[in-house]
Structures are given as C-alpha cells and as structure tokens.
C-alpha cells in the first residue's frame, strides 16, 4: 500500500524573534537567480547605521537540485529529501539560526526531512498564508505545475480560511504560467513578458491582487508591487526580507508540532 503524502501538522506555529546577531541561512539555486534576488532584496531595504550592522547571510546556491516538478511527477522523494537534509545540515553547522528554502515546490518534501532540521526552516507557504489572512479581495495564484499538483498551499493549516479568495488559472493558463517561470529561470526577469501576462490573467479572472507562489516571480516583484501595491502583491520572500532586516518575528515551528516522516520512497508516488 502506498504511504499517504504527508500533510503539515494542524498545531498553530508560534513566532520567535531572531536575536540581533542571528545568522540567516538561504538554501537557493532553485533557480539561482531567484535566491540571488532575495539577497538583493534583503540588503537593499532601508537600513539605519553602517553596513556592519546588516545581517550575516549564508547562501548555499545549488542549481544541481533535481527539477522539483519532475521529482513530484516521478516520485523521487528520497533523492530530494536526502539532498535537502544534506544542504540544511551544512548551513546549520556553519552557523545559520534559521533557513529559508527559496523554492515553493521544494516545500512539498519538507515534511519528510528530519524534524531537527525542518524545525529551523522558515516556511514560505506559511508566510504566504499569513499575508493573505490580513488581506482582502481576490488573488491570482502564480505557481509551478508541481506546486499545484502537490497541493502544497492547500496542505497548509489555515489555508481553508483564505482559499475562497485565491483564484487558480485554468489548465491552459496554468501551462502558460509554468512556461513563463522556466523562461525566467533561463533568461532572467523578463518584465516585458511577465507583467503583461500577469495583467491579462488578473483581468480574466477578476482579481485585485496576485500571489507570487513561485520564487521566480520574485524577479519581477518590485515591478508588480509598483503596479498593484504591496498589499495586493503577496511575496513571501519580500516579507521575510523585511522582517529579518528589521529584527521582527519570523514564523518558526517547533519540531514537535511537525508531522512524523513516513517512508520516503512512497511519499510522492500517489501524486
């Protein structure tokens, strides 16, 4: 019998305040431009004081991670989980206090990761849900086919409360979004393509805001935010960059509130 795909625990996740000297780990390379842009966002914010007061960041940019959508389709949970555990362990051993995994689709595999490691990961999915909880209106979800197929957002505790205001593109438009994501992975931001496509989809689906449910869209986050405003552009990476640079609370689950990992081989096989 195939082991059911794990879902996050329903226990609410408390927030913790990072100490002033905290070190942020960033597991990137999925794709590399998105994680590099996250660092630019972190350091480009409004700072008071000299550059020495800015936070220390450990970046592990590993483009050799398997394609996450294909890993979900092919049931390659063990390969993804072992690589995540190895990279997370290295970042923590080098001094990271918390880690941001700069890939929404990779969050599908986090419930399979050792609790001692995944308890130090700041969830992009949880951050997105929290942002939506404080917003109003209809929001267009932009994500990979893998994230949609695995129902990564729908598995987040509390998502049911915001789900009625989240609009998914139809099958054809989802394919266009996925193709655009992979073009940005290869060629960079492509605002001349991304901005008109987002505007078209928002008009078609009568949306007032947009959810950057793939970190590749962080490459055009500044342009989207200028066009729709920060309250209408839900970007977890921007939110975390602001929180970390300001020393504000960031979500962090205790390991005890997270699910016990099932057998890794079958975790994605039922998808």
mmCIF file of N, CA, C and O in Angstrom, residues 54-92:
data_model
loop_
_atom_site.group_PDB
_atom_site.id
_atom_site.type_symbol
_atom_site.label_atom_id
_atom_site.label_comp_id
_atom_site.label_asym_id
_atom_site.label_seq_id
_atom_site.Cartn_x
_atom_site.Cartn_y
_atom_site.Cartn_z
ATOM 1 N N UNK A 54 24.377 45.280 9.235
ATOM 2 C CA UNK A 54 23.485 44.438 8.445
ATOM 3 C C UNK A 54 23.726 42.962 8.759
ATOM 4 O O UNK A 54 24.804 42.571 9.207
ATOM 5 N N UNK A 55 22.712 42.129 8.532
ATOM 6 C CA UNK A 55 22.800 40.736 8.988
ATOM 7 C C UNK A 55 23.775 39.896 8.172
ATOM 8 O O UNK A 55 24.033 40.170 6.988
ATOM 9 N N UNK A 56 24.267 38.884 8.816
ATOM 10 C CA UNK A 56 25.106 37.898 8.141
ATOM 11 C C UNK A 56 24.194 36.871 7.483
ATOM 12 O O UNK A 56 23.236 36.389 8.083
ATOM 13 N N UNK A 57 24.500 36.538 6.237
ATOM 14 C CA UNK A 57 23.706 35.570 5.487
ATOM 15 C C UNK A 57 24.630 34.505 4.907
ATOM 16 O O UNK A 57 25.669 34.828 4.319
ATOM 17 N N UNK A 58 24.256 33.244 5.091
ATOM 18 C CA UNK A 58 24.972 32.129 4.484
ATOM 19 C C UNK A 58 24.129 31.607 3.325
ATOM 20 O O UNK A 58 23.022 31.110 3.551
ATOM 21 N N UNK A 59 24.636 31.738 2.117
ATOM 22 C CA UNK A 59 23.910 31.281 0.929
ATOM 23 C C UNK A 59 24.545 30.017 0.382
ATOM 24 O O UNK A 59 25.744 29.981 0.113
ATOM 25 N N UNK A 60 23.733 28.983 0.231
ATOM 26 C CA UNK A 60 24.147 27.775 -0.487
ATOM 27 C C UNK A 60 23.293 27.715 -1.736
ATOM 28 O O UNK A 60 22.127 27.325 -1.693
ATOM 29 N N UNK A 61 23.858 28.109 -2.846
ATOM 30 C CA UNK A 61 23.137 28.106 -4.117
ATOM 31 C C UNK A 61 23.523 26.844 -4.874
ATOM 32 O O UNK A 61 24.637 26.726 -5.376
ATOM 33 N N UNK A 62 22.580 25.912 -4.958
ATOM 34 C CA UNK A 62 22.864 24.595 -5.531
ATOM 35 C C UNK A 62 21.934 24.319 -6.715
ATOM 36 O O UNK A 62 20.876 23.711 -6.560
ATOM 37 N N UNK A 63 22.302 24.764 -7.923
ATOM 38 C CA UNK A 63 21.451 24.532 -9.094
ATOM 39 C C UNK A 63 21.326 23.063 -9.478
ATOM 40 O O UNK A 63 20.497 22.719 -10.333
ATOM 41 N N UNK A 64 22.127 22.180 -8.873
ATOM 42 C CA UNK A 64 22.087 20.762 -9.229
ATOM 43 C C UNK A 64 20.904 20.025 -8.594
ATOM 44 O O UNK A 64 20.717 18.837 -8.868
ATOM 45 N N UNK A 65 20.110 20.702 -7.763
ATOM 46 C CA UNK A 65 18.903 20.065 -7.243
ATOM 47 C C UNK A 65 18.056 19.569 -8.413
ATOM 48 O O UNK A 65 17.900 20.275 -9.414
ATOM 49 N N UNK A 66 17.480 18.378 -8.314
ATOM 50 C CA UNK A 66 16.594 17.911 -9.386
ATOM 51 C C UNK A 66 15.427 18.878 -9.584
ATOM 52 O O UNK A 66 15.018 19.574 -8.645
ATOM 53 N N UNK A 67 14.900 18.924 -10.807
ATOM 54 C CA UNK A 67 13.705 19.714 -11.078
ATOM 55 C C UNK A 67 12.602 19.266 -10.123
ATOM 56 O O UNK A 67 12.251 18.086 -10.059
ATOM 57 N N UNK A 68 12.042 20.194 -9.358
ATOM 58 C CA UNK A 68 11.102 19.824 -8.306
ATOM 59 C C UNK A 68 9.779 19.303 -8.868
ATOM 60 O O UNK A 68 9.205 18.347 -8.345
ATOM 61 N N UNK A 69 9.286 19.928 -9.936
ATOM 62 C CA UNK A 69 8.042 19.443 -10.538
ATOM 63 C C UNK A 69 8.213 18.027 -11.065
ATOM 64 O O UNK A 69 7.354 17.154 -10.853
ATOM 65 N N UNK A 70 9.339 17.760 -11.723
ATOM 66 C CA UNK A 70 9.584 16.420 -12.250
ATOM 67 C C UNK A 70 9.785 15.413 -11.107
ATOM 68 O O UNK A 70 9.377 14.258 -11.207
ATOM 69 N N UNK A 71 10.403 15.850 -10.018
ATOM 70 C CA UNK A 71 10.600 14.955 -8.869
ATOM 71 C C UNK A 71 9.254 14.540 -8.279
ATOM 72 O O UNK A 71 9.077 13.387 -7.860
ATOM 73 N N UNK A 72 8.305 15.460 -8.253
ATOM 74 C CA UNK A 72 6.967 15.125 -7.757
ATOM 75 C C UNK A 72 6.280 14.165 -8.717
ATOM 76 O O UNK A 72 5.693 13.162 -8.305
ATOM 77 N N UNK A 73 6.365 14.444 -10.007
ATOM 78 C CA UNK A 73 5.724 13.590 -11.008
ATOM 79 C C UNK A 73 6.289 12.172 -10.988
ATOM 80 O O UNK A 73 5.557 11.191 -11.160
ATOM 81 N N UNK A 74 7.602 12.074 -10.781
ATOM 82 C CA UNK A 74 8.275 10.778 -10.877
ATOM 83 C C UNK A 74 8.428 10.067 -9.534
ATOM 84 O O UNK A 74 8.974 8.966 -9.474
ATOM 85 N N UNK A 75 7.939 10.673 -8.459
ATOM 86 C CA UNK A 75 8.043 10.036 -7.149
ATOM 87 C C UNK A 75 9.457 9.929 -6.626
ATOM 88 O O UNK A 75 9.794 8.958 -5.936
ATOM 89 N N UNK A 76 10.304 10.930 -6.905
ATOM 90 C CA UNK A 76 11.702 10.879 -6.490
ATOM 91 C C UNK A 76 11.882 11.564 -5.132
ATOM 92 O O UNK A 76 12.708 12.456 -4.957
ATOM 93 N N UNK A 77 11.097 11.115 -4.164
ATOM 94 C CA UNK A 77 11.115 11.755 -2.850
ATOM 95 C C UNK A 77 12.440 11.540 -2.120
ATOM 96 O O UNK A 77 12.961 12.450 -1.485
ATOM 97 N N UNK A 78 12.961 10.321 -2.182
ATOM 98 C CA UNK A 78 14.196 10.030 -1.443
ATOM 99 C C UNK A 78 15.341 10.929 -1.914
ATOM 100 O O UNK A 78 16.071 11.510 -1.088
ATOM 101 N N UNK A 79 15.517 11.048 -3.207
ATOM 102 C CA UNK A 79 16.610 11.873 -3.751
ATOM 103 C C UNK A 79 16.492 13.317 -3.278
ATOM 104 O O UNK A 79 17.474 13.932 -2.834
ATOM 105 N N UNK A 80 15.280 13.879 -3.354
ATOM 106 C CA UNK A 80 15.078 15.264 -2.944
ATOM 107 C C UNK A 80 15.283 15.434 -1.442
ATOM 108 O O UNK A 80 15.935 16.391 -0.989
ATOM 109 N N UNK A 81 14.742 14.510 -0.669
ATOM 110 C CA UNK A 81 14.823 14.629 0.787
ATOM 111 C C UNK A 81 16.265 14.535 1.271
ATOM 112 O O UNK A 81 16.708 15.325 2.121
ATOM 113 N N UNK A 82 17.016 13.596 0.739
ATOM 114 C CA UNK A 82 18.406 13.430 1.167
ATOM 115 C C UNK A 82 19.237 14.661 0.806
ATOM 116 O O UNK A 82 20.097 15.092 1.586
ATOM 117 N N UNK A 83 18.973 15.235 -0.358
ATOM 118 C CA UNK A 83 19.730 16.426 -0.759
ATOM 119 C C UNK A 83 19.356 17.625 0.119
ATOM 120 O O UNK A 83 20.212 18.402 0.530
ATOM 121 N N UNK A 84 18.057 17.762 0.424
ATOM 122 C CA UNK A 84 17.624 18.838 1.310
ATOM 123 C C UNK A 84 18.269 18.687 2.687
ATOM 124 O O UNK A 84 18.775 19.663 3.260
ATOM 125 N N UNK A 85 18.260 17.483 3.229
ATOM 126 C CA UNK A 85 18.839 17.258 4.550
ATOM 127 C C UNK A 85 20.330 17.574 4.564
ATOM 128 O O UNK A 85 20.839 18.179 5.521
ATOM 129 N N UNK A 86 21.027 17.192 3.516
ATOM 130 C CA UNK A 86 22.463 17.449 3.450
ATOM 131 C C UNK A 86 22.744 18.945 3.428
ATOM 132 O O UNK A 86 23.598 19.440 4.182
ATOM 133 N N UNK A 87 22.014 19.690 2.595
ATOM 134 C CA UNK A 87 22.265 21.128 2.471
ATOM 135 C C UNK A 87 21.827 21.885 3.726
ATOM 136 O O UNK A 87 22.506 22.811 4.173
ATOM 137 N N UNK A 88 20.698 21.502 4.292
ATOM 138 C CA UNK A 88 20.244 22.156 5.525
ATOM 139 C C UNK A 88 21.226 21.906 6.662
ATOM 140 O O UNK A 88 21.555 22.820 7.428
ATOM 141 N N UNK A 89 21.704 20.666 6.776
ATOM 142 C CA UNK A 89 22.673 20.335 7.820
ATOM 143 C C UNK A 89 23.921 21.191 7.703
ATOM 144 O O UNK A 89 24.436 21.713 8.703
ATOM 145 N N UNK A 90 24.410 21.354 6.489
ATOM 146 C CA UNK A 90 25.626 22.128 6.288
ATOM 147 C C UNK A 90 25.433 23.594 6.669
ATOM 148 O O UNK A 90 26.307 24.210 7.296
ATOM 149 N N UNK A 91 24.291 24.167 6.310
ATOM 150 C CA UNK A 91 24.034 25.561 6.659
ATOM 151 C C UNK A 91 23.953 25.749 8.168
ATOM 152 O O UNK A 91 24.492 26.714 8.725
ATOM 153 N N UNK A 92 23.282 24.827 8.844
ATOM 154 C CA UNK A 92 23.157 24.928 10.298
ATOM 155 C C UNK A 92 24.496 24.708 10.991
ATOM 156 O O UNK A 92 24.829 25.395 11.970
#
